[in-house]
Short mmCIF file of C-alpha atoms and ligand atoms in Angstrom, two decimals:
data_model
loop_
_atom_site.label_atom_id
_atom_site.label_comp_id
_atom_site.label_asym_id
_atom_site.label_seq_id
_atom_site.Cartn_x
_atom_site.Cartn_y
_atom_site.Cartn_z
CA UNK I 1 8.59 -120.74 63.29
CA UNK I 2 8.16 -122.06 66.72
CA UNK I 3 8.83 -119.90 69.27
CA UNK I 4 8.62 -121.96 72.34
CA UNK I 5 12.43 -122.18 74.04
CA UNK I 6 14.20 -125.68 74.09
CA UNK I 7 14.13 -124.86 77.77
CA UNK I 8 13.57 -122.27 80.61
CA UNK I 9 13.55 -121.83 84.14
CA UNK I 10 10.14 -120.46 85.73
CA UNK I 11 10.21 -118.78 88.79
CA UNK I 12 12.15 -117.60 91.36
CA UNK I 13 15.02 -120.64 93.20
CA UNK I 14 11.80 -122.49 94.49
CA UNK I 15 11.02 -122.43 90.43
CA UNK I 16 11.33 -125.54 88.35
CA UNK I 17 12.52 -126.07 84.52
CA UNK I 18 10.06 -126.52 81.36
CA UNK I 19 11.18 -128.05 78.59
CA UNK I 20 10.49 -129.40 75.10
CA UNK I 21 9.75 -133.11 75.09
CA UNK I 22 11.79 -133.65 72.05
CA UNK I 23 11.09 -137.64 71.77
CA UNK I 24 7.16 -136.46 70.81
CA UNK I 25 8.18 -134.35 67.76
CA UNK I 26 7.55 -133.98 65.16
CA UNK I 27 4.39 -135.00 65.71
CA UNK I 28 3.52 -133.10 69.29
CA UNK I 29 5.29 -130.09 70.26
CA UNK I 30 4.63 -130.60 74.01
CA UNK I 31 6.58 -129.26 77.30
CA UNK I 32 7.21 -131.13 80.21
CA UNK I 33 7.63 -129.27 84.09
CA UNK I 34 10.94 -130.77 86.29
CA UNK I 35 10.29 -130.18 89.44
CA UNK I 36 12.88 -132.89 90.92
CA UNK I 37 15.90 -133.98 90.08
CA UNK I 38 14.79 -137.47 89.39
CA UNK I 39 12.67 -136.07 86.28
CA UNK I 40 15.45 -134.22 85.06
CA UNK I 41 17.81 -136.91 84.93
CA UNK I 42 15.45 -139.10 83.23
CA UNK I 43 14.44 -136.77 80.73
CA UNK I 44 18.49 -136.21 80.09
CA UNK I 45 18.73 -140.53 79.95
CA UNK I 46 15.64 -140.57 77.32
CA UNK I 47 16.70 -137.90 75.11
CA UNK I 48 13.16 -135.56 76.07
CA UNK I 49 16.39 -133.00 76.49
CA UNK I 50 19.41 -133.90 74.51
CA UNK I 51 22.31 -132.45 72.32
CA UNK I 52 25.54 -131.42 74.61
CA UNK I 53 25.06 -127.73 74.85
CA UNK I 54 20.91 -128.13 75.65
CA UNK I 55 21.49 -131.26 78.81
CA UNK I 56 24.63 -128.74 80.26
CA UNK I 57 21.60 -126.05 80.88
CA UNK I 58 19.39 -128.64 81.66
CA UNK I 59 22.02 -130.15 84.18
CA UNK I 60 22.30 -126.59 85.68
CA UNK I 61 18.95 -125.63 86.21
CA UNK I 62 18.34 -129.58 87.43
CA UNK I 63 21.16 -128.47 90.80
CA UNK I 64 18.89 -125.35 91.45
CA UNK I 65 16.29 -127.75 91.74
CA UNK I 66 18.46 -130.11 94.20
CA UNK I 67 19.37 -128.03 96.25
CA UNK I 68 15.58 -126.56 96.81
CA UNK I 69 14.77 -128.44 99.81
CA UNK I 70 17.96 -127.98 102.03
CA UNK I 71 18.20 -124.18 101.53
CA UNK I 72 17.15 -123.54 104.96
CA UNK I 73 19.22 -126.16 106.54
CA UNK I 74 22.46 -124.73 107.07
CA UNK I 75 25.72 -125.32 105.10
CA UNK I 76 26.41 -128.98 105.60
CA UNK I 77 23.33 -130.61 104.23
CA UNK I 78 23.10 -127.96 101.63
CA UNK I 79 26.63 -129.17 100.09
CA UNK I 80 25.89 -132.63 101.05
CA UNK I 81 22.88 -132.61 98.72
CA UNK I 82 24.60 -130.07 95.88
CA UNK I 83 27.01 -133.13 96.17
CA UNK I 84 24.38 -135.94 95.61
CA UNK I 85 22.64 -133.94 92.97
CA UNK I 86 25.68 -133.51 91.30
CA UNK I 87 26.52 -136.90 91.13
CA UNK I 88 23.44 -138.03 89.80
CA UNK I 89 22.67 -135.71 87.05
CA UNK I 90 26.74 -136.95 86.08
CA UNK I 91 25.32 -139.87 85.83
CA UNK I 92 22.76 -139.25 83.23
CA UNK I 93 24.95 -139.93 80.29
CA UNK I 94 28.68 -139.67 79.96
CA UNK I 95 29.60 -138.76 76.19
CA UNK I 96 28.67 -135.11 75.70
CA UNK I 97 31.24 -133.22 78.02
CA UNK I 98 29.59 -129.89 77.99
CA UNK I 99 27.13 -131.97 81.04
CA UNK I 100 30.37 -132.28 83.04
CA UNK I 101 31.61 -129.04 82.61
CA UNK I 102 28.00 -127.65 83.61
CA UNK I 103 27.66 -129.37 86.80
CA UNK I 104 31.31 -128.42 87.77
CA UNK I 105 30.59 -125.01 86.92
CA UNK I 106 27.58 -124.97 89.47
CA UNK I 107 29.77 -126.69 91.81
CA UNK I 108 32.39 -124.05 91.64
CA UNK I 109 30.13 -121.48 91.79
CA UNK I 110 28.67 -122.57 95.36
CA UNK I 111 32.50 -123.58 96.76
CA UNK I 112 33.59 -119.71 96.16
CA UNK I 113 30.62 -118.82 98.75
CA UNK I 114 31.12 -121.20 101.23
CA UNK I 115 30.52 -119.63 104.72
CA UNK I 116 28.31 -117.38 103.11
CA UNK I 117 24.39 -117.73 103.93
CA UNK I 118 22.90 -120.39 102.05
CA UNK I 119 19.93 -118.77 100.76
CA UNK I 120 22.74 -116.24 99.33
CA UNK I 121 24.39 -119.35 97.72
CA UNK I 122 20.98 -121.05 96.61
CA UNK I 123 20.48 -117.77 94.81
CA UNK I 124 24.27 -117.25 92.83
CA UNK I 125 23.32 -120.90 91.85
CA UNK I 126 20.19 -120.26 89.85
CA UNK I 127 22.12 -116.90 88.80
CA UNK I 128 24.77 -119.33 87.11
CA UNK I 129 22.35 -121.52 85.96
CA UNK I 130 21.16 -118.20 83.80
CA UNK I 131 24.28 -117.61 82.88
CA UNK I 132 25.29 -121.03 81.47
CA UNK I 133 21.66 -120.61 79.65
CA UNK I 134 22.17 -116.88 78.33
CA UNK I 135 26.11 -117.49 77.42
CA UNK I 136 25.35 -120.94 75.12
CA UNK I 137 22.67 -118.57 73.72
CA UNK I 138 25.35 -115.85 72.42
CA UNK I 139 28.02 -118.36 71.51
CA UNK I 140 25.69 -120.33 69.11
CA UNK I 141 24.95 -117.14 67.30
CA UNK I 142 29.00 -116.44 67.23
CA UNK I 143 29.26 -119.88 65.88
CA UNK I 144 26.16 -119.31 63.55
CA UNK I 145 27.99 -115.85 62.06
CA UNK I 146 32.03 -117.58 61.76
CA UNK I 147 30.34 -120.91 60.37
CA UNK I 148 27.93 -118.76 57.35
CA UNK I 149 31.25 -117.35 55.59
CA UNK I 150 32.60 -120.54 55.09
CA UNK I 151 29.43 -121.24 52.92
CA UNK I 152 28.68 -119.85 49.26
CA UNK I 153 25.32 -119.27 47.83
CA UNK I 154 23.29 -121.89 45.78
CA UNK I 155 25.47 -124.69 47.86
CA UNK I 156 24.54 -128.19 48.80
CA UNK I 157 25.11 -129.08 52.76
CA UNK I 158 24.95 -132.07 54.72
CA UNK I 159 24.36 -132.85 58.38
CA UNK I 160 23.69 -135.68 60.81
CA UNK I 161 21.75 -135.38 64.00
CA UNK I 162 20.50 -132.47 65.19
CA UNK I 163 22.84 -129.59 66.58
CA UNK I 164 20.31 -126.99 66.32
CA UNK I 165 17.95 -124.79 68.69
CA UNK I 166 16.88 -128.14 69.97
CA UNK I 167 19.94 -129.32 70.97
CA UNK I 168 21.05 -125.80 72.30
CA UNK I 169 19.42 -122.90 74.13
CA UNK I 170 18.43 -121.65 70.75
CA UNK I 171 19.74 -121.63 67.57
CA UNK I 172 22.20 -124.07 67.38
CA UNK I 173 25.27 -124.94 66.37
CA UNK I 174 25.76 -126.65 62.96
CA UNK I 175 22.24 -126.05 61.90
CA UNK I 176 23.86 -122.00 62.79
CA UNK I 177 25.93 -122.53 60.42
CA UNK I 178 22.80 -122.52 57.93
CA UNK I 179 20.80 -120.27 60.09
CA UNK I 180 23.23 -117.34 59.47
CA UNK I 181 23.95 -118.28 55.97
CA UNK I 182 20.58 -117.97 55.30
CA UNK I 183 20.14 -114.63 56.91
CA UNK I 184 22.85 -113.09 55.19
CA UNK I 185 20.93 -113.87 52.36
CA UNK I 186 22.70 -117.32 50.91
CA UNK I 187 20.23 -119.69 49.61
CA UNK I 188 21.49 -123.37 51.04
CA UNK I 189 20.26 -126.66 49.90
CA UNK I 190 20.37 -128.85 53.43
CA UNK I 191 19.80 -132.50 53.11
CA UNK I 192 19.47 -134.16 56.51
CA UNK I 193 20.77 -137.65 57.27
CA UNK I 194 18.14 -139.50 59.15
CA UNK I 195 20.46 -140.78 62.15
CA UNK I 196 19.01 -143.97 62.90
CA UNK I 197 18.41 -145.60 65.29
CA UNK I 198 16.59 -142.57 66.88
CA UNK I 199 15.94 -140.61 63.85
CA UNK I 200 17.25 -137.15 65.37
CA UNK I 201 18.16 -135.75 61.88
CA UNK I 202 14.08 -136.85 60.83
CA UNK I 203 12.25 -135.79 63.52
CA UNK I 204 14.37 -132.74 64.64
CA UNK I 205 16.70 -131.26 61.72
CA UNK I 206 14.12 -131.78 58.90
CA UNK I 207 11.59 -130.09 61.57
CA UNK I 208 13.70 -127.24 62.50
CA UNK I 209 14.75 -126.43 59.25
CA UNK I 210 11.60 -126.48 57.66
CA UNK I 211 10.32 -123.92 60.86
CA UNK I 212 12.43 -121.86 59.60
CA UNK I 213 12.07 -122.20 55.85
CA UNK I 214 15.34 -123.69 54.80
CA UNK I 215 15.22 -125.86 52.02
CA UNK I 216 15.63 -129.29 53.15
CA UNK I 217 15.56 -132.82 51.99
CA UNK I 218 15.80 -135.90 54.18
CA UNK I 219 17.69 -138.89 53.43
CA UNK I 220 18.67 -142.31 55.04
CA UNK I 221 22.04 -142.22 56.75
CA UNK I 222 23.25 -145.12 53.66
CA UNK I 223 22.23 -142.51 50.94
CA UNK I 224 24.86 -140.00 51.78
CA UNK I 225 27.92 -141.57 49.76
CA UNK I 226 25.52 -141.82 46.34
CA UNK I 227 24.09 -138.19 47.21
CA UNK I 228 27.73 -137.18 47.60
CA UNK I 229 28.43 -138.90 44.52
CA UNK I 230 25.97 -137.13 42.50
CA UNK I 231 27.42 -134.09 43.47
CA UNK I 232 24.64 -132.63 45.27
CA UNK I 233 27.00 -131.54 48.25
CA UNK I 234 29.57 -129.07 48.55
CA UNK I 235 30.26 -129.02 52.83
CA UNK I 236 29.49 -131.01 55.82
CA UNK I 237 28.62 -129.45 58.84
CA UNK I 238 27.84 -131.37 62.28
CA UNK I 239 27.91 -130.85 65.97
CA UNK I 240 30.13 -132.85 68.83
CA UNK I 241 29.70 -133.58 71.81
CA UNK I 242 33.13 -133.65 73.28
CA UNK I 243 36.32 -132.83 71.74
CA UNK I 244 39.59 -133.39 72.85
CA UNK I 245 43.21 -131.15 72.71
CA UNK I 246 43.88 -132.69 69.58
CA UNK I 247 40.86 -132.05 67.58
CA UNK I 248 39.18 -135.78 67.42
CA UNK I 249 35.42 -135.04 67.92
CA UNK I 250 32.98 -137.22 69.01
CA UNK I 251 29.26 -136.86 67.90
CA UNK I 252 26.19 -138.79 66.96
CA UNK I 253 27.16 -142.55 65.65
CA UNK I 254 27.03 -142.31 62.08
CA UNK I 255 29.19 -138.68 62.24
CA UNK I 256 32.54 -140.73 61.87
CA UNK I 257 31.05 -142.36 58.56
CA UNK I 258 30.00 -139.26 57.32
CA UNK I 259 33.26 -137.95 58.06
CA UNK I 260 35.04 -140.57 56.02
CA UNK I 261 32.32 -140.18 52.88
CA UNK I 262 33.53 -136.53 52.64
CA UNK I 263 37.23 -136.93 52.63
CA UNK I 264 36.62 -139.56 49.72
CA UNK I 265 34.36 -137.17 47.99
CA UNK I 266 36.69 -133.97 48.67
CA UNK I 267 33.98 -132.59 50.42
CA UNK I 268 35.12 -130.45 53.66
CA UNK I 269 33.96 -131.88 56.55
CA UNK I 270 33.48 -129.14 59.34
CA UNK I 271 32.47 -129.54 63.53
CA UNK I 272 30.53 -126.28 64.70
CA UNK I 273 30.62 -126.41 68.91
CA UNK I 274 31.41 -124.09 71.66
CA UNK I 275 34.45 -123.62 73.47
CA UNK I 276 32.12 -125.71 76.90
CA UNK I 277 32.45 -128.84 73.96
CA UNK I 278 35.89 -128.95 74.08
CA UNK I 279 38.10 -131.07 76.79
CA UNK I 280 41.50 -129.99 76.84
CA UNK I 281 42.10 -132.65 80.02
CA UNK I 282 42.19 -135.82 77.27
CA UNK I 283 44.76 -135.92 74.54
CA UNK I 284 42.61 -137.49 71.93
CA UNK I 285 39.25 -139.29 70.99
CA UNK I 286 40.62 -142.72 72.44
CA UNK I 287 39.72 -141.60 76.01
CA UNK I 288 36.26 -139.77 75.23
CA UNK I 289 33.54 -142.36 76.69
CA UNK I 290 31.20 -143.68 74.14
CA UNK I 291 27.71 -143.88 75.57
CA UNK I 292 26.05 -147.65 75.04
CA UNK I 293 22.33 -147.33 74.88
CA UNK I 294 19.30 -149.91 74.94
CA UNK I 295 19.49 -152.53 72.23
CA UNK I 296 15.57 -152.44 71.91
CA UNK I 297 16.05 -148.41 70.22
CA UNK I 298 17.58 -150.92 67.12
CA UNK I 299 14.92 -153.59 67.51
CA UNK I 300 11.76 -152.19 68.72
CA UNK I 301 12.45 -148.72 67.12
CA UNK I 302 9.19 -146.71 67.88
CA UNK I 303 6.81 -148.89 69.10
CA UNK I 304 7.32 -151.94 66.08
CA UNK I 305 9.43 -154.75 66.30
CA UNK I 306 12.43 -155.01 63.42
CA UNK I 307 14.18 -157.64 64.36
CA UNK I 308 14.31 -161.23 65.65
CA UNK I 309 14.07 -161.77 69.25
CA UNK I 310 16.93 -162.55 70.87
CA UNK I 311 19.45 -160.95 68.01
CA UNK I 312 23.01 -159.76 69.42
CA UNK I 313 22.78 -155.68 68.92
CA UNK I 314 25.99 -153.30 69.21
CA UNK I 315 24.60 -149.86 69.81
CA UNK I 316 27.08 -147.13 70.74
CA UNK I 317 25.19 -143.84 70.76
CA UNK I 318 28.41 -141.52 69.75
CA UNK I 319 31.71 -142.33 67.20
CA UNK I 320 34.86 -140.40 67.16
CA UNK I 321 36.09 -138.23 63.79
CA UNK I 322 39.71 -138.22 63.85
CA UNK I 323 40.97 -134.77 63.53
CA UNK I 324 42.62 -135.44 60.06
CA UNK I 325 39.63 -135.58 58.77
CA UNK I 326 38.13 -132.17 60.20
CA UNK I 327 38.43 -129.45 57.95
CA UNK I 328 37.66 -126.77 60.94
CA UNK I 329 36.26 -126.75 64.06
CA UNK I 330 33.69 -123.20 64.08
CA UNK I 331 33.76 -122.21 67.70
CA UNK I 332 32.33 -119.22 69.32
CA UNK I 333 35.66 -117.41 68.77
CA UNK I 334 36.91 -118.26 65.16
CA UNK I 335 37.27 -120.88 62.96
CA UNK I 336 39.97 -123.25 63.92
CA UNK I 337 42.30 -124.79 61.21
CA UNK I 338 43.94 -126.76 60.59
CA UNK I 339 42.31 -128.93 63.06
CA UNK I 340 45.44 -129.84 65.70
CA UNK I 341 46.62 -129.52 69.09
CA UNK I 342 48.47 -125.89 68.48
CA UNK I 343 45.33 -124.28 66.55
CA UNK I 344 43.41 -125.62 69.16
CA UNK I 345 45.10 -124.35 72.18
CA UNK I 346 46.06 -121.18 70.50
CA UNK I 347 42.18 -119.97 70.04
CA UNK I 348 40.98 -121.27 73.20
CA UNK I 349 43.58 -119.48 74.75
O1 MRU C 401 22.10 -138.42 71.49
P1 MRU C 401 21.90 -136.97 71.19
O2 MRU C 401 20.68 -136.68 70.40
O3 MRU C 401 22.02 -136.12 72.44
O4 MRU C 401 23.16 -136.60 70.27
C1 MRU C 401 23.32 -135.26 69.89
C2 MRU C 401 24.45 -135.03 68.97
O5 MRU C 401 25.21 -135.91 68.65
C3 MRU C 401 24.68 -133.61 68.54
O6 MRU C 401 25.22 -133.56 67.26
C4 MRU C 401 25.65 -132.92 69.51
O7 MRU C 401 25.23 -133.09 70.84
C5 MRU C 401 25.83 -131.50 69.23
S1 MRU C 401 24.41 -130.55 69.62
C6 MRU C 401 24.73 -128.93 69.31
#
């Protein structure tokens, strides 16, 4: 199994952040060093760092490194640059809210020293930084341990994209689910949707479950209904990247399909995502924003052209499941179902 972290902070404030370039695997497992805030957000906009829990730390450690160069400069210029580094690493991409919630949380955790010394503040902000890390860390293994009982032995699973260690600090959150299962001793048959266009399930799930000797098989996202068909699968189990009061989760394009595939094969269908995935300040999936991404990752998918010039693409990067179809959302503190707006605000208090 690898052991090399998704990603980690080296150093002291005047540190910088190492990560996993995750567009070179499966083929190169190779790090990257930010050291400015302009190489974290583009390694957030490419996907080198991606999955909502994993850009949140990313986003954290990516302020520490903002706010470097003002440290000695007194209060004003260090908030006016927390500000602008901030806003930029908001900017990165806008579906998974677990990035917002991140960046406000460094924010916040700055505001409650203001008038304090700024080398004082500089330090509580790599300190949260940690935190964010080290807390995403624990609730992925909560998630992992709720998500394995819903499982049986000798089972069939599905997922799309990748919500494991890659897409976390470590271990995950839907690939947890299997994790867990497996380490209490349940023997799990995974197959992995591809997720085109950028083949996260492929490069990343089939990788990270075969690191850690699961029993996987890959398929292309249009084989799930006939695999589902043939009975080979007895749960679903996917990430999100943002979910709101009522339940509707958005995740990787393709999830919503998946979603629908289930409830037509009675198959339950079943998010795993901490409580920092959920955004109890939108009523439902209409108002979570659907990243639109670069029409060349559906024609000029790695490096070969696959489609006539000048062809009209559509490429949303995220779809919404509603929350009828959501057999229970595995969080850090419980399984909630059913999936609504009561069970929802009753276990996230
Ligand atoms: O575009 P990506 O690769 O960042 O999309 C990732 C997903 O959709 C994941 O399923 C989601 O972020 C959950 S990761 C634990």
């Amino acid at each position: 199994m690898s052991t090399v972290p998704t990603l980690h902070w080296i150093g002291d404030i005047q540190g910088h952040l190492r990560l996993i370039d995750q567009t070179r695997l499966p083929v190169e497992l190779i790090e990257i060093d930010c050291r400015d805030v302009e190489t974290v957000w583009e390694a957030i906009k490419t996907l080198r760092v991606r999955g909502a829990p994993a850009i949140g730390v990313a986003a954290a450690y990516g302020v520490c490194i903002g706010v470097q160069s003002v440290i000695a400069s007194g209060e004003t210029p260090f908030f006016e640059q927390l500000r602008k580094t901030a806003d930029r690493l908001a900017s990165s991409r806008p579906t998974a809210v677990n990035l917002f919630w991140a960046i406000e949380r460094m924010k916040q955790a700055a505001e409650r020293l203001r008038g304090r010394p700024t080398p004082e503040i500089a330090a509580t902000l790599l300190a949260e930084a940690r935190a964010i890390h080290e807390e995403d860390r624990q609730m992925c293994r909560a998630i992992g341990r709720h998500g394995a009982e819903l499982l049986r032995d000798g089972q069939g699973v599905l997922t799309h994209c990748n919500a494991g260690g890659l897409a976390t600090s470590d271990y995950g959150t839907a690939l947890a689910v299997f994790f867990a299962a497996a380490e209490s001793g349940k023997t799990l048959h995974v197959y992995a949707d591809e997720t085109r266009p950028l083949l996260q399930g492929a490069r990343l799930t089939a990788w990270e479950l075969q690191q850690r000797g699961i029993d996987v098989t890959l398929i292309c996202d249009n084989m799930a209904a006939q695999v589902m068909r043939e009975g080979r699968v007895q749960a679903v189990v996917t990430g999100a990247d943002r979910i709101a009061a009522n339940g509707d989760s958005a995740n990787k394009i393709g999830t919503y399909g998946v979603a629908v595939l289930a409830a037509a094969h009675k198959i339950p269908f079943y998010i795993a995502a901490p409580s920092s995935t959920f955004d109890l300040s939108i009523q439902s999936g209409r108002e979570i924003p659907i990243e639109q991404r670069d029409p060349r990752e559906v024609t000029h998918g790695f490096g070969r052209q696959t489609a006539p010039d000048g062809v009209a693409v559509y490429n949303p990067a995220f779809d919404v499941t509603p929350a009828e179809l959501i057999a229970g959302i595995i969080c850090e503190r419980g399984v909630i179902r059913p999936v609504n707006r009561e069970a929802i605000a009753a276990m996230l208090g």
